[in-house]
Each structure stands twice: as structure tokens, then as C-alpha cells.
Amino acid sequence: MVAVDNATAADLFSLPVSSHDETTLSRLAFFLSRSLAEEGIGDEVFDTLEDILGDRAQPAPPRRVHRSDVLLVRLGLPLPRRQRQEKAAPMLPDEAIRISDRFRRATTHLKQVVPHRVAMYPTEEVRLLISLRDEQPDADQAVAHLRRFAFAVLAILDLMGDDA
């Protein structure tokens, strides 16, 4: 890549360009898409991912320990599967809205960037990201929804090669 000073860039932009020249238009489209793809995703989204999934994330409530579990562990037997799932502590509504908005903006950006950064378009991953963007969870399901949303964003970033 070559660095160009402002005066040279102004001269280059002032040169006439014909909209009828196919070569010029295709090169312009290529470089614009490449510029968009190199832009990546902002630090704000990475900070939000860290808030939802990292060490600072809200822990799930502790699991209930059954007396029979202790006995089964001593005997070396597997623990039974319990159907009831513990819910994560509810998040403040304002914070959930703020995080959802960040992920929605990231979804819009990722939909534009992904085609230029991957060899094969990740149809299922983008479909999941869009469906999570369109969901409106209840307040008690906000944390679980935002975690699913964060994992969907991370899956797309992994495919693109961005390190989160």
C-alpha cells in the first residue's frame, strides 16, 4: 500500500473520470469494496462482546446441588440430566437496549462486509444473525438472547478472520 499526502490525493480526485469506461468503474468498485472489507468492525463491538461473554459478564445463578449428586459422584456414576434450566440474572432494561443496539448496528455492518472477506458466503450464520437481530425478547430472557447474539457475531468474525 502506498501513502499519499493530501495535496496529491486532491489532485487525483480532481482528475476527470468517465462513467462509460467499464475498466474504471470495475476498478473503482473493487477498491471501494476492498476498503469497506478492510475497515473491519469497531472496538465498541469488541468491548460489548467482552461485557457479555468475558470475565466481567453477569454470572448465571448458582446451580442447585442435590444430595443424590454427591452420592452419585462418590460412586463414580454419571449425574442425571435435569430438564429445568437456571436462568441468568435479569439485566437492566437500559443496558440491554444499549447492547442490543450495538449488536444491531454490527449486524448491518457485517452484512455489508462479509461478502468481501470470506471465500464462501456463510448463509446459515448470517441468517441466524438476522433472526437474532429481529427478535424482541422479554426482560427475563434478555441476557440469554444477548449471549446468543454475541456468539452469532463471534461466529461471523471467526469466518472473516477477525480476532475478538
mmCIF file of C-alpha atoms in Angstrom:
data_model
loop_
_atom_site.group_PDB
_atom_site.id
_atom_site.type_symbol
_atom_site.label_atom_id
_atom_site.label_comp_id
_atom_site.label_asym_id
_atom_site.label_seq_id
_atom_site.Cartn_x
_atom_site.Cartn_y
_atom_site.Cartn_z
ATOM 1 C CA MET A 1 0.000 0.000 0.000
ATOM 2 C CA VAL A 2 1.240 3.490 -0.784
ATOM 3 C CA ALA A 3 0.705 6.503 1.431
ATOM 4 C CA VAL A 4 -0.373 9.665 -0.383
ATOM 5 C CA ASP A 5 -0.338 13.168 1.066
ATOM 6 C CA ASN A 6 -3.456 15.365 0.986
ATOM 7 C CA ALA A 7 -2.300 17.529 -1.949
ATOM 8 C CA THR A 8 -1.655 14.509 -4.163
ATOM 9 C CA ALA A 9 -4.945 12.924 -3.158
ATOM 10 C CA ALA A 10 -6.803 16.142 -4.008
ATOM 11 C CA ASP A 11 -5.131 16.195 -7.436
ATOM 12 C CA LEU A 12 -6.053 12.561 -8.053
ATOM 13 C CA PHE A 13 -9.670 13.125 -7.072
ATOM 14 C CA SER A 14 -9.936 16.143 -9.355
ATOM 15 C CA LEU A 15 -8.990 14.120 -12.458
ATOM 16 C CA PRO A 16 -11.943 13.506 -14.765
ATOM 17 C CA VAL A 17 -13.397 10.002 -14.736
ATOM 18 C CA SER A 18 -15.731 8.761 -17.404
ATOM 19 C CA SER A 19 -18.738 6.807 -16.190
ATOM 20 C CA HIS A 20 -18.755 4.995 -19.528
ATOM 21 C CA ASP A 21 -15.375 3.373 -19.041
ATOM 22 C CA GLU A 22 -16.054 -0.176 -17.780
ATOM 23 C CA THR A 23 -12.481 -0.725 -16.642
ATOM 24 C CA THR A 24 -12.518 2.394 -14.483
ATOM 25 C CA LEU A 25 -15.865 1.526 -12.928
ATOM 26 C CA SER A 26 -14.878 -2.057 -12.174
ATOM 27 C CA ARG A 27 -11.584 -0.938 -10.590
ATOM 28 C CA LEU A 28 -13.426 1.684 -8.549
ATOM 29 C CA ALA A 29 -15.960 -0.891 -7.330
ATOM 30 C CA PHE A 30 -13.157 -3.310 -6.455
ATOM 31 C CA PHE A 31 -11.220 -0.746 -4.424
ATOM 32 C CA LEU A 32 -14.314 0.552 -2.656
ATOM 33 C CA SER A 33 -15.343 -2.965 -1.627
ATOM 34 C CA ARG A 34 -11.783 -3.717 -0.538
ATOM 35 C CA SER A 35 -11.709 -0.536 1.549
ATOM 36 C CA LEU A 36 -15.004 -1.484 3.175
ATOM 37 C CA ALA A 37 -13.776 -5.000 3.890
ATOM 38 C CA GLU A 38 -10.521 -3.766 5.455
ATOM 39 C CA GLU A 39 -12.449 -1.459 7.733
ATOM 40 C CA GLY A 40 -13.452 -4.386 9.924
ATOM 41 C CA ILE A 41 -15.570 -3.895 12.979
ATOM 42 C CA GLY A 42 -15.190 -1.223 15.643
ATOM 43 C CA ASP A 43 -13.729 -1.544 19.109
ATOM 44 C CA GLU A 44 -17.137 -0.718 20.570
ATOM 45 C CA VAL A 45 -18.492 -4.088 19.451
ATOM 46 C CA PHE A 46 -15.474 -5.948 20.824
ATOM 47 C CA ASP A 47 -15.982 -4.192 24.181
ATOM 48 C CA THR A 48 -19.647 -5.200 24.124
ATOM 49 C CA LEU A 49 -18.706 -8.810 23.345
ATOM 50 C CA GLU A 50 -16.353 -8.720 26.322
ATOM 51 C CA ASP A 51 -19.149 -7.334 28.529
ATOM 52 C CA ILE A 52 -21.496 -10.147 27.548
ATOM 53 C CA LEU A 53 -19.099 -13.103 27.307
ATOM 54 C CA GLY A 54 -15.947 -12.108 29.173
ATOM 55 C CA ASP A 55 -14.849 -12.161 32.795
ATOM 56 C CA ARG A 56 -16.974 -9.117 33.583
ATOM 57 C CA ALA A 57 -20.127 -10.838 32.333
ATOM 58 C CA GLN A 58 -23.039 -11.371 34.652
ATOM 59 C CA PRO A 59 -22.697 -14.855 36.115
ATOM 60 C CA ALA A 60 -25.576 -17.273 35.966
ATOM 61 C CA PRO A 61 -27.145 -18.067 39.305
ATOM 62 C CA PRO A 62 -25.525 -20.992 41.120
ATOM 63 C CA ARG A 63 -26.846 -24.431 40.292
ATOM 64 C CA ARG A 64 -28.823 -26.191 42.937
ATOM 65 C CA VAL A 65 -26.881 -29.109 44.395
ATOM 66 C CA HIS A 66 -28.935 -32.208 45.062
ATOM 67 C CA ARG A 67 -28.000 -34.618 47.853
ATOM 68 C CA SER A 68 -28.116 -37.514 45.444
ATOM 69 C CA ASP A 69 -25.495 -35.825 43.219
ATOM 70 C CA VAL A 70 -22.882 -36.085 45.971
ATOM 71 C CA LEU A 71 -23.584 -39.789 46.379
ATOM 72 C CA LEU A 72 -23.502 -40.425 42.619
ATOM 73 C CA VAL A 73 -20.163 -38.631 42.307
ATOM 74 C CA ARG A 74 -18.675 -40.737 45.146
ATOM 75 C CA LEU A 75 -19.826 -43.909 43.420
ATOM 76 C CA GLY A 76 -18.405 -42.710 40.082
ATOM 77 C CA LEU A 77 -21.781 -42.688 38.370
ATOM 78 C CA PRO A 78 -22.940 -40.020 35.919
ATOM 79 C CA LEU A 79 -25.226 -37.259 37.121
ATOM 80 C CA PRO A 80 -28.800 -37.306 35.820
ATOM 81 C CA ARG A 81 -29.854 -34.696 33.293
ATOM 82 C CA ARG A 82 -32.246 -32.242 34.761
ATOM 83 C CA GLN A 83 -34.707 -30.500 32.475
ATOM 84 C CA ARG A 84 -35.075 -27.318 34.472
ATOM 85 C CA GLN A 85 -32.551 -24.724 33.378
ATOM 86 C CA GLU A 86 -31.386 -21.992 35.651
ATOM 87 C CA LYS A 87 -31.993 -18.508 34.275
ATOM 88 C CA ALA A 88 -29.354 -15.825 34.298
ATOM 89 C CA ALA A 89 -29.989 -12.818 36.492
ATOM 90 C CA PRO A 90 -32.041 -10.214 34.599
ATOM 91 C CA MET A 91 -30.204 -7.268 33.086
ATOM 92 C CA LEU A 92 -31.231 -3.660 33.480
ATOM 93 C CA PRO A 93 -33.556 -2.740 30.585
ATOM 94 C CA ASP A 94 -31.492 0.310 29.562
ATOM 95 C CA GLU A 95 -28.310 -1.725 29.404
ATOM 96 C CA ALA A 96 -29.992 -4.499 27.415
ATOM 97 C CA ILE A 97 -31.310 -1.939 24.897
ATOM 98 C CA ARG A 98 -27.868 -0.321 24.578
ATOM 99 C CA ILE A 99 -26.164 -3.657 23.939
ATOM 100 C CA SER A 100 -28.887 -4.781 21.507
ATOM 101 C CA ASP A 101 -28.486 -1.551 19.543
ATOM 102 C CA ARG A 102 -24.736 -2.097 19.269
ATOM 103 C CA PHE A 103 -25.240 -5.647 18.021
ATOM 104 C CA ARG A 104 -27.892 -4.483 15.537
ATOM 105 C CA ARG A 105 -25.503 -1.881 14.097
ATOM 106 C CA ALA A 106 -22.782 -4.539 13.959
ATOM 107 C CA THR A 107 -25.177 -6.863 12.104
ATOM 108 C CA THR A 108 -25.831 -4.220 9.459
ATOM 109 C CA HIS A 109 -22.108 -3.631 9.050
ATOM 110 C CA LEU A 110 -21.283 -7.342 8.948
ATOM 111 C CA LYS A 111 -23.895 -7.985 6.252
ATOM 112 C CA GLN A 112 -22.082 -5.452 4.063
ATOM 113 C CA VAL A 113 -18.543 -6.621 4.843
ATOM 114 C CA VAL A 114 -18.893 -10.424 4.937
ATOM 115 C CA PRO A 115 -19.183 -10.992 1.167
ATOM 116 C CA HIS A 116 -15.807 -9.304 0.678
ATOM 117 C CA ARG A 117 -13.987 -11.110 3.464
ATOM 118 C CA VAL A 118 -14.917 -14.784 3.046
ATOM 119 C CA ALA A 119 -14.439 -17.262 0.219
ATOM 120 C CA MET A 120 -17.896 -18.869 0.628
ATOM 121 C CA TYR A 121 -20.810 -16.797 1.862
ATOM 122 C CA PRO A 122 -21.877 -18.050 5.330
ATOM 123 C CA THR A 123 -25.606 -18.257 4.657
ATOM 124 C CA GLU A 124 -26.654 -20.023 7.854
ATOM 125 C CA GLU A 125 -24.547 -17.814 10.118
ATOM 126 C CA VAL A 126 -25.881 -14.608 8.553
ATOM 127 C CA ARG A 127 -29.447 -15.957 8.678
ATOM 128 C CA LEU A 128 -29.033 -16.657 12.402
ATOM 129 C CA LEU A 129 -27.568 -13.203 12.967
ATOM 130 C CA ILE A 130 -30.502 -11.551 11.183
ATOM 131 C CA SER A 131 -33.093 -13.614 13.067
ATOM 132 C CA LEU A 132 -31.460 -12.705 16.400
ATOM 133 C CA ARG A 133 -31.420 -9.045 15.351
ATOM 134 C CA ASP A 134 -35.170 -9.166 14.689
ATOM 135 C CA GLU A 135 -36.094 -10.883 17.982
ATOM 136 C CA GLN A 136 -37.629 -8.853 20.801
ATOM 137 C CA PRO A 137 -37.056 -10.924 23.967
ATOM 138 C CA ASP A 138 -38.774 -10.393 27.286
ATOM 139 C CA ALA A 139 -36.810 -8.715 30.062
ATOM 140 C CA ASP A 140 -36.109 -12.027 31.822
ATOM 141 C CA GLN A 141 -34.747 -13.530 28.565
ATOM 142 C CA ALA A 142 -32.574 -10.522 27.606
ATOM 143 C CA VAL A 143 -29.289 -11.914 28.942
ATOM 144 C CA ALA A 144 -29.715 -15.275 27.208
ATOM 145 C CA HIS A 145 -30.703 -13.538 23.970
ATOM 146 C CA LEU A 146 -27.708 -11.197 24.092
ATOM 147 C CA ARG A 147 -25.362 -14.131 24.723
ATOM 148 C CA ARG A 148 -26.761 -15.976 21.694
ATOM 149 C CA PHE A 149 -26.404 -12.750 19.689
ATOM 150 C CA ALA A 150 -22.792 -12.365 20.866
ATOM 151 C CA PHE A 151 -21.951 -15.942 19.852
ATOM 152 C CA ALA A 152 -23.508 -15.364 16.413
ATOM 153 C CA VAL A 153 -21.387 -12.211 15.939
ATOM 154 C CA LEU A 154 -18.285 -14.131 17.045
ATOM 155 C CA ALA A 155 -19.023 -16.927 14.564
ATOM 156 C CA ILE A 156 -19.121 -14.407 11.708
ATOM 157 C CA LEU A 157 -15.936 -12.696 12.939
ATOM 158 C CA ASP A 158 -14.185 -16.077 13.092
ATOM 159 C CA LEU A 159 -15.163 -16.797 9.500
ATOM 160 C CA MET A 160 -13.886 -13.371 8.446
ATOM 161 C CA GLY A 161 -10.617 -13.861 10.276
ATOM 162 C CA ASP A 162 -11.043 -11.009 12.769
ATOM 163 C CA ASP A 163 -9.671 -11.738 16.226
ATOM 164 C CA ALA A 164 -12.057 -10.987 19.042
#
